[in-house]
Amino acid sequence: EPEVTQTPSHQVTQMGQEVILRCVPISNHLYFYWYRQILGQKVEFLVSFYNNEISEKSEIFDDQFSVERPDGSNFTLKIRSTKLEDSAMYFCASSDVRTSYEQYFGPGTRLTVT
Amino acid sequence: RKEVEQDPGPFNVPEGATVAFNCTYSNSASQSFFWYRQDCRKEPKLLMSVYSSGNEDGRFTAQLNRASQYISLLIRDSKLSDSATYLCAVNSLGAAGNKLTFGGGTRVLVKP
């Protein structure tokens, strides 16, 4: 069964450093997303991406965040200058219009900013 | 009013019993509804989409009530493995993208 994969599973970084979180969406999906979940809180939408551009972003997704699809398989989230409050689980998801936009999530990257 | 609200629980359920819980949403323009299951520190796993006519998948039944703006999930013959947090998610489709808005989750604990 196809699945979304994410690397690394855990990333520890110092405040102010840049991190890149990587995702490989399901191969025939066209819509890609990033969500985050701070420990004990809700899953929150960050950004959606379609046809090589951002289609929607939340208030959380400010100038320190960026997304890219550098090749035909990877989808990345970059955080330019990490803050303590960026510590969270970051989930990538993908969906296909043919399945009513059901979104399938990857296992997540746990980001710890110290 | 929060966009998507759920009773956080926990719902303590004897094995073999039935449990049901709801999720309310505030945006009447919401078009798609989903139930996800989330185990501790894991990703949300899609359990089922919720259709207007209601739908069933094995022991799980989902209903949508547009008039009152809520969806429900019923689990019959609960198994120990059903212990998890159940997240409802609402999608307001549009040209901009298909963001999901999640509720805070309902925790279910199935006990022997």
Coordinates of N, CA and C in Angstrom, one line a residue:
Chain A
E1 N 0.9 -1.2 0.0 CA 0.0 0.0 0.0 C 0.9 1.2 0.0
P2 N 0.6 2.2 -0.9 CA 1.5 3.4 -1.0 C 1.3 4.2 0.3
E3 N 2.4 4.8 0.7 CA 2.3 5.7 1.9 C 3.2 6.9 1.7
V4 N 3.0 7.9 2.5 CA 3.8 9.1 2.6 C 5.0 8.7 3.6
T5 N 6.2 9.1 3.1 CA 7.3 8.9 4.0 C 7.9 10.3 4.4
Q6 N 8.6 10.4 5.5 CA 9.2 11.6 6.0 C 10.5 11.3 6.6
T7 N 11.5 12.2 6.4 CA 12.8 12.1 7.0 C 13.2 13.5 7.4
P8 N 14.0 13.6 8.5 CA 14.3 12.5 9.5 C 13.1 12.3 10.4
S9 N 13.1 11.3 11.2 CA 12.0 11.0 12.2 C 12.2 12.0 13.3
H10 N 13.4 12.4 13.7 CA 13.6 13.3 14.8 C 14.8 14.2 14.4
Q11 N 14.6 15.5 14.6 CA 15.6 16.5 14.3 C 15.7 17.4 15.6
V12 N 17.0 17.5 16.0 CA 17.2 18.4 17.1 C 18.1 19.5 16.6
T13 N 17.7 20.8 16.8 CA 18.5 21.9 16.3 C 18.5 23.0 17.4
Q14 N 19.5 23.9 17.2 CA 19.6 25.0 18.1 C 18.8 26.2 17.5
M15 N 18.3 27.0 18.4 CA 17.5 28.2 18.1 C 18.3 29.0 17.1
G16 N 17.7 29.5 16.0 CA 18.3 30.3 15.0 C 18.9 29.5 13.9
Q17 N 18.9 28.2 14.0 CA 19.4 27.4 12.9 C 18.3 27.1 11.9
E18 N 18.7 26.8 10.7 CA 17.8 26.4 9.6 C 17.6 24.9 9.6
V19 N 16.4 24.5 9.4 CA 16.1 23.0 9.2 C 15.3 22.8 7.9
I20 N 15.6 21.7 7.3 CA 14.8 21.2 6.2 C 14.2 19.9 6.5
L21 N 12.9 19.8 6.5 CA 12.1 18.6 6.7 C 11.7 18.0 5.3
R22 N 11.9 16.7 5.2 CA 11.7 16.1 3.8 C 10.5 15.2 3.8
C23 N 9.8 15.1 2.7 CA 8.6 14.3 2.6 C 8.6 13.7 1.2
V24 N 8.2 12.5 1.1 CA 7.9 11.9 -0.2 C 6.5 11.5 -0.2
P25 N 5.6 12.3 -0.9 CA 4.2 12.0 -1.0 C 3.9 10.7 -1.8
I26 N 2.6 10.3 -1.7 CA 2.2 9.2 -2.5 C 2.3 9.5 -4.0
S27 N 2.8 8.6 -4.8 CA 3.4 9.0 -6.1 C 2.3 9.5 -7.0
N28 N 1.1 9.2 -7.0 CA 0.2 9.7 -8.0 C -0.7 10.8 -7.4
H29 N -0.3 11.3 -6.2 CA -1.1 12.4 -5.6 C -0.6 13.8 -6.2
L30 N -1.5 14.7 -6.2 CA -1.1 16.0 -6.8 C -1.1 17.2 -5.8
Y31 N -1.7 16.9 -4.6 CA -1.9 18.0 -3.6 C -1.0 17.6 -2.4
F32 N -0.3 18.5 -1.9 CA 0.7 18.2 -0.8 C 0.4 19.3 0.3
Y33 N 0.7 18.8 1.5 CA 0.4 19.7 2.7 C 1.4 19.5 3.8
W34 N 1.6 20.5 4.6 CA 2.3 20.4 5.9 C 1.4 20.8 7.0
Y35 N 1.4 20.0 8.0 CA 0.7 20.3 9.3 C 1.7 20.2 10.4
R36 N 1.3 20.8 11.5 CA 2.2 20.6 12.7 C 1.3 20.3 13.9
Q37 N 1.9 19.7 14.9 CA 1.1 19.4 16.1 C 2.1 19.6 17.3
I38 N 1.9 20.7 18.0 CA 2.6 20.9 19.2 C 2.1 19.9 20.3
L39 N 3.0 19.4 21.1 CA 2.7 18.4 22.1 C 1.4 18.7 22.9
G40 N 0.4 17.9 22.8 CA -0.8 18.1 23.6 C -1.8 19.0 23.0
Q41 N -1.5 19.4 21.8 CA -2.4 20.4 21.1 C -3.0 19.8 19.8
K42 N -3.8 20.6 19.1 CA -4.4 20.1 17.9 C -3.5 20.0 16.7
V43 N -3.8 19.2 15.7 CA -3.1 19.2 14.5 C -3.5 20.5 13.8
E44 N -2.5 21.3 13.3 CA -2.8 22.6 12.7 C -2.2 22.6 11.3
F45 N -3.0 23.2 10.4 CA -2.6 23.3 9.0 C -1.6 24.4 8.9
L46 N -0.6 24.1 8.1 CA 0.4 25.1 7.7 C 0.3 25.6 6.3
V47 N 0.3 24.7 5.3 CA 0.4 25.1 3.9 C -0.1 24.0 3.1
S48 N -0.7 24.4 1.9 CA -1.0 23.4 0.9 C -0.3 23.8 -0.4
F49 N -0.1 22.9 -1.2 CA 0.8 23.1 -2.4 C 0.2 22.3 -3.6
Y50 N 0.0 22.9 -4.7 CA -0.5 22.3 -5.9 C 0.0 22.9 -7.1
N51 N 0.4 22.1 -8.1 CA 0.8 22.6 -9.4 C 2.0 23.6 -9.2
N52 N 2.9 23.1 -8.3 CA 4.2 23.8 -8.0 C 4.1 25.2 -7.4
E53 N 3.0 25.4 -6.7 CA 2.8 26.7 -6.0 C 2.0 26.5 -4.8
I54 N 2.2 27.4 -3.8 CA 1.4 27.4 -2.6 C -0.1 27.8 -3.0
S55 N -1.0 27.0 -2.6 CA -2.4 27.3 -2.8 C -3.1 27.9 -1.6
E56 N -2.6 27.6 -0.4 CA -3.2 28.2 0.8 C -2.1 28.1 1.9
K57 N -2.1 29.1 2.7 CA -1.2 29.0 3.9 C -1.9 29.6 5.1
S58 N -1.5 29.2 6.3 CA -2.1 29.7 7.5 C -1.3 30.8 8.0
E59 N -1.8 31.4 9.1 CA -1.1 32.6 9.7 C 0.2 32.1 10.3
I60 N 0.3 30.8 10.7 CA 1.5 30.3 11.3 C 2.6 30.3 10.2
F61 N 2.3 30.1 9.0 CA 3.3 30.0 7.9 C 3.7 31.4 7.5
D62 N 4.6 31.9 8.3 CA 5.1 33.3 8.0 C 6.4 33.2 7.2
D63 N 7.1 34.3 7.2 CA 8.3 34.4 6.3 C 9.4 33.5 6.6
Q64 N 9.4 32.9 7.8 CA 10.5 32.0 8.1 C 10.3 30.6 7.5
F65 N 9.1 30.4 7.0 CA 8.8 29.1 6.4 C 8.8 29.1 4.9
S66 N 9.2 28.1 4.3 CA 9.1 28.0 2.8 C 8.9 26.5 2.5
V67 N 8.3 26.3 1.3 CA 8.1 24.9 0.8 C 8.6 24.8 -0.6
E68 N 9.0 23.6 -1.0 CA 9.6 23.4 -2.3 C 9.4 22.0 -2.7
R69 N 9.2 21.8 -4.0 CA 9.2 20.5 -4.6 C 10.4 20.5 -5.6
P70 N 11.5 20.1 -5.0 CA 12.7 20.3 -5.8 C 12.9 19.3 -7.0
D71 N 12.1 18.2 -6.9 CA 12.1 17.2 -8.0 C 10.8 16.5 -8.1
G72 N 10.7 15.5 -8.8 CA 9.4 14.9 -9.0 C 8.8 14.1 -7.8
S73 N 9.7 13.9 -6.8 CA 9.2 13.1 -5.7 C 9.2 13.7 -4.3
N74 N 10.2 14.6 -4.1 CA 10.3 15.2 -2.8 C 9.5 16.5 -2.6
F75 N 9.1 16.7 -1.3 CA 8.4 17.9 -1.0 C 9.0 18.3 0.4
T76 N 9.5 19.5 0.4 CA 10.3 19.9 1.6 C 9.7 21.1 2.3
L77 N 9.9 21.2 3.6 CA 9.5 22.3 4.4 C 10.8 22.9 5.0
K78 N 11.1 24.2 4.8 CA 12.3 24.8 5.4 C 11.8 25.8 6.4
I79 N 12.5 25.7 7.6 CA 12.3 26.8 8.6 C 13.6 27.5 8.7
R80 N 13.6 28.8 8.4 CA 14.9 29.5 8.2 C 15.6 29.8 9.5
S81 N 15.0 30.2 10.5 CA 15.6 30.6 11.7 C 14.7 30.1 12.8
T82 N 15.0 28.9 13.3 CA 14.1 28.2 14.2 C 14.0 28.9 15.6
K83 N 12.8 28.9 16.1 CA 12.5 29.4 17.5 C 12.1 28.3 18.4
L84 N 12.2 28.5 19.7 CA 11.8 27.5 20.6 C 10.4 27.0 20.4
E85 N 9.5 27.9 20.0 CA 8.1 27.6 19.8 C 7.8 26.8 18.5
D86 N 8.9 26.6 17.7 CA 8.7 25.7 16.5 C 8.8 24.3 16.9
S87 N 9.2 24.0 18.1 CA 9.3 22.6 18.5 C 7.9 21.9 18.4
A88 N 7.8 20.9 17.6 CA 6.5 20.3 17.3 C 6.7 19.0 16.5
M89 N 5.6 18.3 16.3 CA 5.6 17.2 15.3 C 5.2 17.8 14.0
Y90 N 5.9 17.6 12.9 CA 5.5 18.2 11.6 C 5.1 17.0 10.7
F91 N 3.9 17.1 10.2 CA 3.3 16.0 9.4 C 3.2 16.5 8.0
C92 N 3.6 15.7 7.0 CA 3.4 15.9 5.6 C 2.2 15.1 5.2
A93 N 1.4 15.6 4.3 CA 0.2 14.8 3.8 C 0.1 15.0 2.3
S94 N -0.6 14.1 1.7 CA -0.9 14.2 0.3 C -2.3 13.7 0.0
S95 N -2.8 14.2 -1.1 CA -4.2 13.8 -1.5 C -4.3 13.8 -3.0
D96 N -5.4 13.2 -3.5 CA -5.7 13.1 -4.9 C -7.1 13.4 -5.1
V97 N -7.4 14.3 -6.1 CA -8.8 14.7 -6.3 C -9.7 13.5 -6.6
R98 N -9.2 12.4 -7.1 CA -10.0 11.3 -7.5 C -10.5 10.6 -6.2
T99 N -10.0 10.8 -5.1 CA -10.4 10.2 -3.8 C -11.0 11.2 -2.9
S100 N -11.7 12.2 -3.5 CA -12.4 13.2 -2.7 C -11.5 13.9 -1.7
Y101 N -10.3 14.1 -2.1 CA -9.3 14.9 -1.3 C -9.0 14.3 0.0
E102 N -9.2 13.0 0.1 CA -8.8 12.3 1.4 C -7.3 12.5 1.5
Q103 N -6.9 13.0 2.7 CA -5.5 13.3 2.9 C -4.8 12.2 3.7
Y104 N -3.7 11.7 3.3 CA -2.9 10.7 3.9 C -1.7 11.3 4.5
F105 N -1.4 11.0 5.8 CA -0.4 11.6 6.5 C 0.9 10.7 6.6
G106 N 2.0 11.3 6.6 CA 3.3 10.6 6.8 C 3.5 10.5 8.3
P107 N 4.5 9.7 8.7 CA 4.8 9.4 10.1 C 5.2 10.6 11.0
G108 N 5.6 11.7 10.3 CA 6.0 12.9 11.0 C 7.5 13.0 11.3
T109 N 7.9 14.3 11.5 CA 9.2 14.6 12.0 C 9.1 15.3 13.3
R110 N 9.7 14.8 14.3 CA 9.7 15.5 15.6 C 10.8 16.5 15.6
L111 N 10.5 17.8 15.6 CA 11.5 18.8 15.7 C 11.6 19.4 17.1
T112 N 12.8 19.3 17.6 CA 13.1 19.9 18.9 C 14.1 21.0 18.8
V113 N 13.7 22.2 19.2 CA 14.6 23.4 19.1 C 15.0 23.7 20.5
T114 N 16.4 23.7 20.7 CA 16.9 24.0 22.0 C 17.6 25.3 22.1
Chain B
R1 N -16.9 30.8 19.0 CA -17.0 29.4 18.8 C -15.9 28.8 18.0
K2 N -15.3 27.7 18.6 CA -14.2 27.1 17.8 C -14.7 26.5 16.5
E3 N -13.8 26.4 15.5 CA -14.1 25.9 14.2 C -14.6 24.5 14.3
V4 N -13.9 23.7 15.0 CA -14.2 22.3 15.1 C -14.0 21.9 16.6
E5 N -15.0 21.3 17.2 CA -15.0 21.0 18.6 C -15.3 19.6 18.8
Q6 N -14.6 19.0 19.8 CA -14.8 17.6 20.2 C -14.8 17.5 21.7
D7 N -15.5 16.6 22.3 CA -15.4 16.3 23.7 C -14.1 15.6 23.9
P8 N -13.2 16.1 24.7 CA -11.9 15.4 24.8 C -11.9 14.1 25.4
G9 N -13.0 13.8 26.2 CA -13.0 12.5 26.9 C -12.1 12.5 28.1
P10 N -11.6 11.3 28.6 CA -11.7 10.1 27.9 C -13.0 9.4 28.1
F11 N -13.4 8.6 27.0 CA -14.5 7.7 27.1 C -14.0 6.3 27.5
N12 N -14.3 5.9 28.7 CA -13.9 4.6 29.1 C -14.9 3.6 28.7
V13 N -14.6 2.6 27.9 CA -15.5 1.7 27.3 C -15.2 0.3 27.6
P14 N -16.1 -0.5 28.1 CA -15.8 -1.9 28.4 C -15.7 -2.6 27.0
E15 N -14.8 -3.5 26.9 CA -14.6 -4.3 25.7 C -15.9 -4.9 25.3
G16 N -16.2 -4.8 24.0 CA -17.4 -5.3 23.5 C -18.6 -4.4 23.5
A17 N -18.5 -3.3 24.2 CA -19.5 -2.3 24.2 C -19.5 -1.4 23.0
T18 N -20.5 -0.5 22.9 CA -20.7 0.5 21.9 C -20.4 1.8 22.4
V19 N -19.7 2.6 21.7 CA -19.4 4.0 22.1 C -19.6 4.9 20.9
A20 N -20.1 6.1 21.2 CA -20.4 7.1 20.1 C -20.0 8.5 20.6
F21 N -19.6 9.3 19.8 CA -19.2 10.6 20.1 C -19.4 11.5 18.9
N22 N -19.5 12.8 19.2 CA -19.8 13.8 18.1 C -18.6 14.8 17.9
C23 N -18.8 15.5 16.9 CA -17.9 16.6 16.6 C -18.7 17.7 15.9
T24 N -18.6 18.9 16.4 CA -19.4 20.0 15.9 C -18.5 20.9 15.1
Y25 N -19.0 21.5 14.0 CA -18.2 22.4 13.2 C -19.0 23.7 13.0
S26 N -18.3 24.8 12.9 CA -19.0 26.1 12.8 C -19.2 26.7 11.4
N27 N -18.4 26.2 10.5 CA -18.5 26.8 9.1 C -19.5 26.0 8.3
S28 N -20.7 26.6 8.0 CA -21.7 25.9 7.3 C -21.4 25.6 5.9
A29 N -20.3 26.3 5.4 CA -19.9 26.0 4.0 C -19.0 24.8 3.9
S30 N -18.7 24.2 5.0 CA -17.8 23.0 5.0 C -18.4 21.9 4.1
Q31 N -17.5 21.2 3.4 CA -18.0 20.3 2.4 C -17.6 18.9 2.6
S32 N -16.5 18.6 3.2 CA -16.0 17.3 3.4 C -15.6 17.1 4.8
F33 N -15.9 15.8 5.3 CA -15.7 15.5 6.7 C -15.0 14.2 6.8
F34 N -14.2 14.1 7.8 CA -13.4 12.9 7.9 C -13.2 12.5 9.4
W35 N -13.0 11.3 9.7 CA -12.6 10.8 11.0 C -11.2 10.2 10.8
Y36 N -10.3 10.6 11.7 CA -9.0 10.1 11.7 C -8.8 9.4 13.1
R37 N -7.9 8.5 13.1 CA -7.5 7.9 14.4 C -6.0 8.3 14.6
Q38 N -5.7 8.7 15.9 CA -4.3 9.0 16.2 C -3.9 8.3 17.4
D39 N -2.9 7.5 17.3 CA -2.2 6.8 18.4 C -1.2 7.8 19.0
C40 N -0.8 7.5 20.2 CA 0.1 8.4 20.9 C 1.4 8.7 20.1
R41 N 1.6 10.0 19.8 CA 2.8 10.5 19.2 C 2.9 9.9 17.7
K42 N 1.8 9.5 17.2 CA 1.9 9.0 15.8 C 1.1 9.9 14.9
E43 N 1.1 9.6 13.6 CA 0.4 10.4 12.6 C -1.1 10.1 12.7
P44 N -1.9 11.1 12.3 CA -3.3 10.8 12.1 C -3.5 9.8 10.9
K45 N -4.3 8.7 11.2 CA -4.6 7.8 10.1 C -6.0 7.9 9.7
L46 N -6.3 8.0 8.5 CA -7.6 8.2 8.0 C -8.4 6.9 8.3
L47 N -9.5 7.1 9.0 CA -10.4 6.0 9.4 C -11.5 5.9 8.4
M48 N -12.2 7.0 8.1 CA -13.2 7.0 7.1 C -13.7 8.5 6.8
S49 N -14.1 8.6 5.5 CA -14.8 9.8 5.1 C -16.2 9.8 5.6
V50 N -16.8 10.9 5.8 CA -18.2 10.9 6.2 C -19.1 11.5 5.1
Y51 N -20.0 10.7 4.6 CA -20.8 11.1 3.5 C -22.2 11.6 4.0
S52 N -22.9 12.3 3.2 CA -24.2 12.9 3.6 C -25.2 11.8 4.0
S53 N -25.1 10.7 3.4 CA -26.1 9.6 3.6 C -25.6 8.7 4.8
G54 N -24.5 9.1 5.4 CA -24.0 8.2 6.4 C -23.2 7.0 5.8
N55 N -22.3 6.5 6.5 CA -21.6 5.3 6.0 C -21.0 4.5 7.1
E56 N -20.8 3.2 6.7 CA -20.4 2.2 7.7 C -19.2 1.5 7.1
D57 N -18.3 1.2 8.0 CA -17.1 0.4 7.6 C -16.8 -0.6 8.7
G58 N -17.4 -1.8 8.6 CA -17.2 -2.8 9.6 C -17.9 -2.4 10.9
R59 N -17.2 -2.2 12.0 CA -17.7 -1.8 13.3 C -17.9 -0.3 13.4
F60 N -17.5 0.4 12.5 CA -17.5 1.9 12.5 C -18.6 2.5 11.7
T61 N -19.4 3.4 12.3 CA -20.5 4.1 11.5 C -20.3 5.6 11.7
A62 N -20.3 6.3 10.6 CA -20.2 7.7 10.7 C -21.5 8.4 10.1
Q63 N -21.9 9.4 10.7 CA -23.1 10.2 10.3 C -22.8 11.6 10.2
L64 N -23.5 12.3 9.3 CA -23.4 13.7 9.1 C -24.7 14.4 9.3
N65 N -24.8 15.4 10.2 CA -26.0 16.2 10.4 C -25.7 17.6 10.0
R66 N -26.1 18.0 8.7 CA -25.7 19.3 8.3 C -26.6 20.4 9.0
A67 N -27.8 20.0 9.3 CA -28.7 21.0 9.9 C -28.2 21.5 11.2
S68 N -27.6 20.5 12.0 CA -27.1 20.9 13.3 C -25.6 21.0 13.3
Q69 N -25.0 20.8 12.2 CA -23.6 21.0 12.0 C -22.7 20.1 12.9
Y70 N -23.0 18.8 12.8 CA -22.1 17.9 13.5 C -22.0 16.6 12.8
I71 N -20.9 15.9 13.1 CA -20.7 14.6 12.6 C -20.5 13.7 13.8
S72 N -20.8 12.4 13.6 CA -20.7 11.5 14.7 C -19.9 10.2 14.2
L73 N -19.4 9.6 15.2 CA -18.7 8.3 15.0 C -19.2 7.3 16.0
L74 N -19.6 6.1 15.6 CA -20.1 5.1 16.5 C -19.2 3.9 16.3
I75 N -18.7 3.3 17.4 CA -17.9 2.1 17.3 C -18.6 1.0 18.0
R76 N -18.9 -0.1 17.3 CA -19.6 -1.2 17.9 C -18.6 -2.3 18.3
D77 N -19.0 -3.1 19.3 CA -18.2 -4.3 19.7 C -16.7 -3.8 19.9
S78 N -16.5 -2.9 20.7 CA -15.2 -2.2 20.9 C -14.1 -3.3 21.2
K79 N -13.0 -3.1 20.6 CA -11.8 -3.9 20.9 C -10.8 -3.1 21.7
L80 N -9.9 -3.8 22.4 CA -8.8 -3.2 23.1 C -8.0 -2.3 22.1
S81 N -7.9 -2.8 20.9 CA -7.1 -2.1 19.9 C -7.7 -0.8 19.4
D82 N -9.0 -0.6 19.8 CA -9.7 0.7 19.4 C -9.3 1.8 20.3
S83 N -8.5 1.6 21.3 CA -8.1 2.6 22.2 C -7.2 3.6 21.5
A84 N -7.6 4.8 21.4 CA -6.8 5.8 20.6 C -7.5 7.1 20.8
T85 N -7.0 8.2 20.1 CA -7.7 9.5 20.0 C -8.3 9.6 18.7
Y86 N -9.5 9.9 18.6 CA -10.3 10.0 17.3 C -10.4 11.5 17.0
L87 N -9.9 11.9 15.9 CA -9.9 13.3 15.4 C -10.9 13.5 14.3
C88 N -11.7 14.5 14.4 CA -12.5 14.8 13.3 C -11.9 15.9 12.5
A89 N -12.1 15.9 11.2 CA -11.4 16.9 10.4 C -12.4 17.4 9.4
V90 N -12.4 18.7 9.1 CA -13.4 19.3 8.2 C -12.6 20.1 7.1
N91 N -13.1 19.9 5.9 CA -12.5 20.5 4.8 C -13.4 21.4 4.1
S92 N -13.0 22.7 3.9 CA -13.8 23.6 3.2 C -13.1 23.7 1.8
L93 N -13.7 23.0 0.9 CA -13.0 22.9 -0.4 C -13.1 24.2 -1.1
G94 N -12.1 24.5 -1.9 CA -12.2 25.7 -2.7 C -11.0 25.7 -3.6
A95 N -11.0 26.7 -4.5 CA -9.9 26.8 -5.4 C -8.5 27.0 -4.7
A96 N -8.6 27.5 -3.5 CA -7.4 27.8 -2.8 C -6.6 26.6 -2.3
G97 N -7.3 25.5 -2.1 CA -6.6 24.4 -1.5 C -7.6 23.7 -0.6
N98 N -7.1 22.6 0.0 CA -8.1 21.8 0.7 C -7.6 21.6 2.1
K99 N -7.4 22.6 2.8 CA -6.9 22.5 4.2 C -7.9 21.8 5.1
L100 N -7.4 21.0 5.9 CA -8.2 20.3 6.9 C -8.1 21.1 8.2
T101 N -9.3 21.3 8.9 CA -9.3 21.9 10.2 C -9.7 20.7 11.2
F102 N -8.8 20.5 12.1 CA -9.0 19.4 13.0 C -9.6 19.8 14.3
G103 N -10.4 18.9 14.9 CA -10.8 19.1 16.3 C -9.7 18.6 17.2
G104 N -9.8 18.8 18.5 CA -8.8 18.5 19.5 C -8.7 17.0 19.8
G105 N -9.7 16.2 19.3 CA -9.7 14.8 19.5 C -10.5 14.3 20.7
T106 N -11.1 13.1 20.5 CA -11.8 12.5 21.6 C -11.0 11.2 22.0
R107 N -10.6 11.1 23.2 CA -9.8 10.0 23.6 C -10.7 8.8 24.0
V108 N -10.5 7.7 23.5 CA -11.3 6.5 23.8 C -10.3 5.4 24.5
L109 N -10.7 4.9 25.6 CA -10.0 3.9 26.3 C -10.9 2.6 26.4
V110 N -10.5 1.6 25.8 CA -11.3 0.3 25.8 C -10.6 -0.6 26.9
K111 N -11.4 -1.0 27.8 CA -10.9 -1.8 29.0 C -11.5 -3.2 29.0
P112 N -10.6 -4.1 29.4 CA -11.1 -5.5 29.5 C -12.3 -5.7 30.5

